[in-house]
Amino acid sequence: MKARYPVIAILILSLLLCLAGCGSTAAENTPGSVETVTDSAKESGALNDFTTETLDGSEFSPETLAAADLTVLNIWQTTCPPCIREMPELAELEKELPERVRFVTWCLDGSYAEEETRSILTDAGFEGTTIIAADGDLMTFLQTVQYTPTTVFIDSEGNLIGEPVIGAFQKPKVMYMQKINEMLSALGKQELAA
């Protein structure tokens, strides 16, 4: 009888890990330091050699990164409820940002779930760029991403800066505005008005 307790405990732990889903909750997230390039960026190098396919056929390239002081890249998938829940606020944020700060999403399953991806983004009101396939440096970087949503910050030279934001938040717009201003400040750029 006693031998069953460790097996039951392992089964319960496995179930809890499975139920944890695609990301963590806001309470579990504590975004890290802004001052340094992320460890994943050090491993994968700068994002300056890649091609992408976007949902609307627009161009997203190293030149797009170079045209902005900061690019915020939100990585998500259609099977991730927390990703979808925060999308309306991310859509609002994207519309409010000036041209020098870009907010781009990357739907990891978008290339084979285009209609569902479009539907989610339309329902959320997101009108910005959404990557659905990529290669080169972006694909190399993607191998370091373990959870969705994950959001990274990229400077105009293609360098990942600060620590990635992992998980969804209750008030993502407020949190991301704060992170964007922290990143702009770390780059020596003018912060956005609150």
PDB file of C-alpha atoms in Angstrom:
ATOM      1  CA  MET A   1       0.000   0.000   0.000  1.00  0.00           C
ATOM      2  CA  LYS A   2       2.816   2.460   0.861  1.00  0.00           C
ATOM      3  CA  ALA A   3       4.459   1.921  -2.544  1.00  0.00           C
ATOM      4  CA  ARG A   4       1.428   3.490  -4.230  1.00  0.00           C
ATOM      5  CA  TYR A   5       1.883   6.898  -2.570  1.00  0.00           C
ATOM      6  CA  PRO A   6       5.063   7.847  -4.508  1.00  0.00           C
ATOM      7  CA  VAL A   7       3.408   6.733  -7.752  1.00  0.00           C
ATOM      8  CA  ILE A   8       0.296   8.783  -6.972  1.00  0.00           C
ATOM      9  CA  ALA A   9       2.451  11.798  -6.056  1.00  0.00           C
ATOM     10  CA  ILE A  10       4.344  11.519  -9.356  1.00  0.00           C
ATOM     11  CA  LEU A  11       1.074  11.251 -11.288  1.00  0.00           C
ATOM     12  CA  ILE A  12      -0.364  14.305  -9.533  1.00  0.00           C
ATOM     13  CA  LEU A  13       2.824  16.296 -10.176  1.00  0.00           C
ATOM     14  CA  SER A  14       2.764  15.275 -13.850  1.00  0.00           C
ATOM     15  CA  LEU A  15      -0.879  16.320 -14.128  1.00  0.00           C
ATOM     16  CA  LEU A  16      -0.152  19.696 -12.547  1.00  0.00           C
ATOM     17  CA  LEU A  17       2.700  20.300 -14.969  1.00  0.00           C
ATOM     18  CA  CYS A  18       0.444  19.441 -17.898  1.00  0.00           C
ATOM     19  CA  LEU A  19      -2.287  21.742 -16.603  1.00  0.00           C
ATOM     20  CA  ALA A  20       0.199  24.597 -16.263  1.00  0.00           C
ATOM     21  CA  GLY A  21      -0.350  25.061 -19.982  1.00  0.00           C
ATOM     22  CA  CYS A  22       1.540  27.257 -22.326  1.00  0.00           C
ATOM     23  CA  GLY A  23       2.628  29.957 -19.894  1.00  0.00           C
ATOM     24  CA  SER A  24       2.536  31.235 -16.381  1.00  0.00           C
ATOM     25  CA  THR A  25       0.250  33.700 -14.696  1.00  0.00           C
ATOM     26  CA  ALA A  26       1.031  37.325 -13.976  1.00  0.00           C
ATOM     27  CA  ALA A  27       1.682  36.592 -10.325  1.00  0.00           C
ATOM     28  CA  GLU A  28       4.493  34.220 -11.285  1.00  0.00           C
ATOM     29  CA  ASN A  29       6.206  36.700 -13.582  1.00  0.00           C
ATOM     30  CA  THR A  30       8.977  38.934 -12.408  1.00  0.00           C
ATOM     31  CA  PRO A  31      10.642  40.496 -15.450  1.00  0.00           C
ATOM     32  CA  GLY A  32      14.393  40.692 -15.084  1.00  0.00           C
ATOM     33  CA  SER A  33      17.047  43.321 -15.579  1.00  0.00           C
ATOM     34  CA  VAL A  34      16.879  45.668 -18.537  1.00  0.00           C
ATOM     35  CA  GLU A  35      20.533  46.584 -18.671  1.00  0.00           C
ATOM     36  CA  THR A  36      21.970  43.488 -20.320  1.00  0.00           C
ATOM     37  CA  VAL A  37      21.524  41.476 -23.453  1.00  0.00           C
ATOM     38  CA  THR A  38      19.605  38.285 -22.663  1.00  0.00           C
ATOM     39  CA  ASP A  39      21.446  34.986 -22.308  1.00  0.00           C
ATOM     40  CA  SER A  40      19.415  33.650 -25.222  1.00  0.00           C
ATOM     41  CA  ALA A  41      20.560  36.579 -27.350  1.00  0.00           C
ATOM     42  CA  LYS A  42      24.182  35.841 -26.459  1.00  0.00           C
ATOM     43  CA  GLU A  43      23.634  32.237 -27.534  1.00  0.00           C
ATOM     44  CA  SER A  44      21.837  33.026 -30.779  1.00  0.00           C
ATOM     45  CA  GLY A  45      23.584  36.264 -31.749  1.00  0.00           C
ATOM     46  CA  ALA A  46      21.951  39.287 -33.323  1.00  0.00           C
ATOM     47  CA  LEU A  47      18.809  38.987 -35.396  1.00  0.00           C
ATOM     48  CA  ASN A  48      20.165  40.421 -38.609  1.00  0.00           C
ATOM     49  CA  ASP A  49      19.938  37.602 -41.161  1.00  0.00           C
ATOM     50  CA  PHE A  50      16.429  36.229 -41.620  1.00  0.00           C
ATOM     51  CA  THR A  51      13.396  36.174 -43.851  1.00  0.00           C
ATOM     52  CA  THR A  52       9.793  36.015 -42.716  1.00  0.00           C
ATOM     53  CA  GLU A  53       6.337  35.320 -43.969  1.00  0.00           C
ATOM     54  CA  THR A  54       3.681  37.555 -42.461  1.00  0.00           C
ATOM     55  CA  LEU A  55      -0.040  36.979 -42.202  1.00  0.00           C
ATOM     56  CA  ASP A  56      -0.927  40.014 -44.328  1.00  0.00           C
ATOM     57  CA  GLY A  57       1.959  39.787 -46.774  1.00  0.00           C
ATOM     58  CA  SER A  58       3.742  42.842 -45.355  1.00  0.00           C
ATOM     59  CA  GLU A  59       7.499  42.891 -44.971  1.00  0.00           C
ATOM     60  CA  PHE A  60       9.268  42.260 -41.690  1.00  0.00           C
ATOM     61  CA  SER A  61      13.032  42.156 -42.093  1.00  0.00           C
ATOM     62  CA  PRO A  62      16.292  43.304 -40.529  1.00  0.00           C
ATOM     63  CA  GLU A  63      15.615  46.623 -42.290  1.00  0.00           C
ATOM     64  CA  THR A  64      12.300  46.847 -40.397  1.00  0.00           C
ATOM     65  CA  LEU A  65      14.210  46.426 -37.134  1.00  0.00           C
ATOM     66  CA  ALA A  66      16.702  49.103 -38.198  1.00  0.00           C
ATOM     67  CA  ALA A  67      13.886  51.590 -38.877  1.00  0.00           C
ATOM     68  CA  ALA A  68      12.742  51.586 -35.230  1.00  0.00           C
ATOM     69  CA  ASP A  69      14.458  52.397 -31.947  1.00  0.00           C
ATOM     70  CA  LEU A  70      12.814  49.342 -30.391  1.00  0.00           C
ATOM     71  CA  THR A  71      10.818  46.378 -31.640  1.00  0.00           C
ATOM     72  CA  VAL A  72       8.662  44.413 -29.209  1.00  0.00           C
ATOM     73  CA  LEU A  73       8.171  40.840 -30.454  1.00  0.00           C
ATOM     74  CA  ASN A  74       5.347  38.874 -28.808  1.00  0.00           C
ATOM     75  CA  ILE A  75       5.583  35.129 -29.530  1.00  0.00           C
ATOM     76  CA  TRP A  76       2.308  33.223 -29.185  1.00  0.00           C
ATOM     77  CA  GLN A  77       0.205  30.404 -30.610  1.00  0.00           C
ATOM     78  CA  THR A  78      -3.463  29.768 -31.320  1.00  0.00           C
ATOM     79  CA  THR A  79      -3.584  26.911 -28.775  1.00  0.00           C
ATOM     80  CA  CYS A  80      -2.507  29.153 -25.884  1.00  0.00           C
ATOM     81  CA  PRO A  81      -5.518  30.634 -24.001  1.00  0.00           C
ATOM     82  CA  PRO A  82      -3.392  33.147 -22.008  1.00  0.00           C
ATOM     83  CA  CYS A  83      -1.895  34.400 -25.297  1.00  0.00           C
ATOM     84  CA  ILE A  84      -5.354  34.977 -26.745  1.00  0.00           C
ATOM     85  CA  ARG A  85      -6.724  36.561 -23.551  1.00  0.00           C
ATOM     86  CA  GLU A  86      -4.095  39.316 -23.537  1.00  0.00           C
ATOM     87  CA  MET A  87      -4.285  40.037 -27.288  1.00  0.00           C
ATOM     88  CA  PRO A  88      -6.995  42.786 -27.116  1.00  0.00           C
ATOM     89  CA  GLU A  89      -4.844  44.905 -24.788  1.00  0.00           C
ATOM     90  CA  LEU A  90      -1.774  44.224 -26.909  1.00  0.00           C
ATOM     91  CA  ALA A  91      -3.783  45.401 -29.926  1.00  0.00           C
ATOM     92  CA  GLU A  92      -4.600  48.654 -28.116  1.00  0.00           C
ATOM     93  CA  LEU A  93      -0.953  49.120 -27.209  1.00  0.00           C
ATOM     94  CA  GLU A  94       0.217  48.492 -30.784  1.00  0.00           C
ATOM     95  CA  LYS A  95      -2.122  51.218 -32.077  1.00  0.00           C
ATOM     96  CA  GLU A  96      -0.858  53.765 -29.519  1.00  0.00           C
ATOM     97  CA  LEU A  97       2.871  53.297 -30.153  1.00  0.00           C
ATOM     98  CA  PRO A  98       4.791  55.805 -32.279  1.00  0.00           C
ATOM     99  CA  GLU A  99       6.599  54.613 -35.424  1.00  0.00           C
ATOM    100  CA  ARG A 100       9.915  54.461 -33.593  1.00  0.00           C
ATOM    101  CA  VAL A 101       8.557  51.630 -31.409  1.00  0.00           C
ATOM    102  CA  ARG A 102       7.094  48.639 -33.236  1.00  0.00           C
ATOM    103  CA  PHE A 103       4.926  45.926 -31.706  1.00  0.00           C
ATOM    104  CA  VAL A 104       4.986  42.723 -33.768  1.00  0.00           C
ATOM    105  CA  THR A 105       3.488  39.319 -33.008  1.00  0.00           C
ATOM    106  CA  TRP A 106       4.775  35.933 -34.125  1.00  0.00           C
ATOM    107  CA  CYS A 107       2.134  33.207 -34.204  1.00  0.00           C
ATOM    108  CA  LEU A 108       4.101  29.965 -34.075  1.00  0.00           C
ATOM    109  CA  ASP A 109       1.309  27.855 -35.586  1.00  0.00           C
ATOM    110  CA  GLY A 110       0.100  30.612 -37.911  1.00  0.00           C
ATOM    111  CA  SER A 111       1.432  29.076 -41.110  1.00  0.00           C
ATOM    112  CA  TYR A 112      -0.906  26.106 -40.825  1.00  0.00           C
ATOM    113  CA  ALA A 113      -3.679  27.820 -38.869  1.00  0.00           C
ATOM    114  CA  GLU A 114      -3.976  31.035 -40.894  1.00  0.00           C
ATOM    115  CA  GLU A 115      -7.753  31.373 -40.650  1.00  0.00           C
ATOM    116  CA  GLU A 116      -7.766  30.793 -36.890  1.00  0.00           C
ATOM    117  CA  THR A 117      -4.868  33.233 -36.487  1.00  0.00           C
ATOM    118  CA  ARG A 118      -6.723  35.863 -38.533  1.00  0.00           C
ATOM    119  CA  SER A 119      -9.892  35.296 -36.510  1.00  0.00           C
ATOM    120  CA  ILE A 120      -8.106  35.695 -33.166  1.00  0.00           C
ATOM    121  CA  LEU A 121      -6.337  38.869 -34.298  1.00  0.00           C
ATOM    122  CA  THR A 122      -9.498  40.340 -35.854  1.00  0.00           C
ATOM    123  CA  ASP A 123     -11.526  39.641 -32.692  1.00  0.00           C
ATOM    124  CA  ALA A 124      -8.774  41.298 -30.638  1.00  0.00           C
ATOM    125  CA  GLY A 125      -8.533  44.298 -32.973  1.00  0.00           C
ATOM    126  CA  PHE A 126      -4.844  43.710 -33.739  1.00  0.00           C
ATOM    127  CA  GLU A 127      -3.897  45.445 -36.994  1.00  0.00           C
ATOM    128  CA  GLY A 128      -0.107  45.254 -36.808  1.00  0.00           C
ATOM    129  CA  THR A 129       2.361  42.828 -38.314  1.00  0.00           C
ATOM    130  CA  THR A 130       2.110  39.137 -37.440  1.00  0.00           C
ATOM    131  CA  ILE A 131       4.868  36.770 -38.475  1.00  0.00           C
ATOM    132  CA  ILE A 132       3.693  33.246 -39.321  1.00  0.00           C
ATOM    133  CA  ALA A 133       6.976  31.719 -40.547  1.00  0.00           C
ATOM    134  CA  ALA A 134      10.654  32.634 -40.376  1.00  0.00           C
ATOM    135  CA  ASP A 135      14.128  31.293 -40.980  1.00  0.00           C
ATOM    136  CA  GLY A 136      17.729  32.274 -40.319  1.00  0.00           C
ATOM    137  CA  ASP A 137      18.521  34.108 -37.083  1.00  0.00           C
ATOM    138  CA  LEU A 138      14.863  34.250 -36.027  1.00  0.00           C
ATOM    139  CA  MET A 139      14.566  30.470 -36.237  1.00  0.00           C
ATOM    140  CA  THR A 140      17.838  30.040 -34.339  1.00  0.00           C
ATOM    141  CA  PHE A 141      16.516  32.359 -31.641  1.00  0.00           C
ATOM    142  CA  LEU A 142      13.179  30.517 -31.526  1.00  0.00           C
ATOM    143  CA  GLN A 143      14.997  27.375 -30.394  1.00  0.00           C
ATOM    144  CA  THR A 144      15.698  29.152 -27.084  1.00  0.00           C
ATOM    145  CA  VAL A 145      12.011  29.991 -26.436  1.00  0.00           C
ATOM    146  CA  GLN A 146      10.345  27.519 -24.078  1.00  0.00           C
ATOM    147  CA  TYR A 147       6.933  29.054 -23.313  1.00  0.00           C
ATOM    148  CA  THR A 148       4.211  31.092 -24.942  1.00  0.00           C
ATOM    149  CA  PRO A 149       3.574  33.878 -24.651  1.00  0.00           C
ATOM    150  CA  THR A 150       7.156  35.093 -24.602  1.00  0.00           C
ATOM    151  CA  THR A 151       7.954  38.687 -25.469  1.00  0.00           C
ATOM    152  CA  VAL A 152      11.413  39.968 -26.355  1.00  0.00           C
ATOM    153  CA  PHE A 153      12.794  43.429 -27.036  1.00  0.00           C
ATOM    154  CA  ILE A 154      15.038  44.101 -30.026  1.00  0.00           C
ATOM    155  CA  ASP A 155      17.107  47.213 -30.732  1.00  0.00           C
ATOM    156  CA  SER A 156      17.644  48.753 -34.160  1.00  0.00           C
ATOM    157  CA  GLU A 157      20.759  46.643 -34.733  1.00  0.00           C
ATOM    158  CA  GLY A 158      18.878  43.376 -34.154  1.00  0.00           C
ATOM    159  CA  ASN A 159      20.227  42.789 -30.639  1.00  0.00           C
ATOM    160  CA  LEU A 160      17.900  41.318 -28.030  1.00  0.00           C
ATOM    161  CA  ILE A 161      18.002  43.572 -24.976  1.00  0.00           C
ATOM    162  CA  GLY A 162      16.822  43.106 -21.418  1.00  0.00           C
ATOM    163  CA  GLU A 163      15.203  39.919 -20.238  1.00  0.00           C
ATOM    164  CA  PRO A 164      12.294  38.297 -22.056  1.00  0.00           C
ATOM    165  CA  VAL A 165       8.840  38.617 -20.536  1.00  0.00           C
ATOM    166  CA  ILE A 166       7.404  35.143 -20.119  1.00  0.00           C
ATOM    167  CA  GLY A 167       3.708  34.545 -19.511  1.00  0.00           C
ATOM    168  CA  ALA A 168       0.520  36.535 -19.735  1.00  0.00           C
ATOM    169  CA  PHE A 169      -0.476  39.416 -17.483  1.00  0.00           C
ATOM    170  CA  GLN A 170      -3.742  40.795 -16.138  1.00  0.00           C
ATOM    171  CA  LYS A 171      -2.947  44.316 -17.407  1.00  0.00           C
ATOM    172  CA  PRO A 172      -0.416  43.732 -20.172  1.00  0.00           C
ATOM    173  CA  LYS A 173      -0.734  47.205 -21.689  1.00  0.00           C
ATOM    174  CA  VAL A 174       0.421  48.916 -18.493  1.00  0.00           C
ATOM    175  CA  MET A 175       3.228  46.436 -17.900  1.00  0.00           C
ATOM    176  CA  TYR A 176       4.496  46.622 -21.489  1.00  0.00           C
ATOM    177  CA  MET A 177       4.478  50.439 -21.510  1.00  0.00           C
ATOM    178  CA  GLN A 178       6.668  50.322 -18.414  1.00  0.00           C
ATOM    179  CA  LYS A 179       8.998  47.741 -20.015  1.00  0.00           C
ATOM    180  CA  ILE A 180       9.163  49.704 -23.284  1.00  0.00           C
ATOM    181  CA  ASN A 181      10.201  52.839 -21.399  1.00  0.00           C
ATOM    182  CA  GLU A 182      12.791  50.865 -19.428  1.00  0.00           C
ATOM    183  CA  MET A 183      14.235  49.500 -22.671  1.00  0.00           C
ATOM    184  CA  LEU A 184      14.237  52.910 -24.372  1.00  0.00           C
ATOM    185  CA  SER A 185      15.984  54.404 -21.352  1.00  0.00           C
ATOM    186  CA  ALA A 186      18.596  51.610 -21.391  1.00  0.00           C
ATOM    187  CA  LEU A 187      19.212  52.397 -25.078  1.00  0.00           C
ATOM    188  CA  GLY A 188      19.589  56.114 -24.320  1.00  0.00           C
ATOM    189  CA  LYS A 189      16.397  56.933 -26.240  1.00  0.00           C
ATOM    190  CA  GLN A 190      13.548  59.208 -25.242  1.00  0.00           C
ATOM    191  CA  GLU A 191      10.863  57.434 -23.227  1.00  0.00           C
ATOM    192  CA  LEU A 192       7.225  57.508 -24.279  1.00  0.00           C
ATOM    193  CA  ALA A 193       4.713  59.689 -22.487  1.00  0.00           C
ATOM    194  CA  ALA A 194       2.535  57.712 -20.108  1.00  0.00           C
TER     195      ALA A 194
END
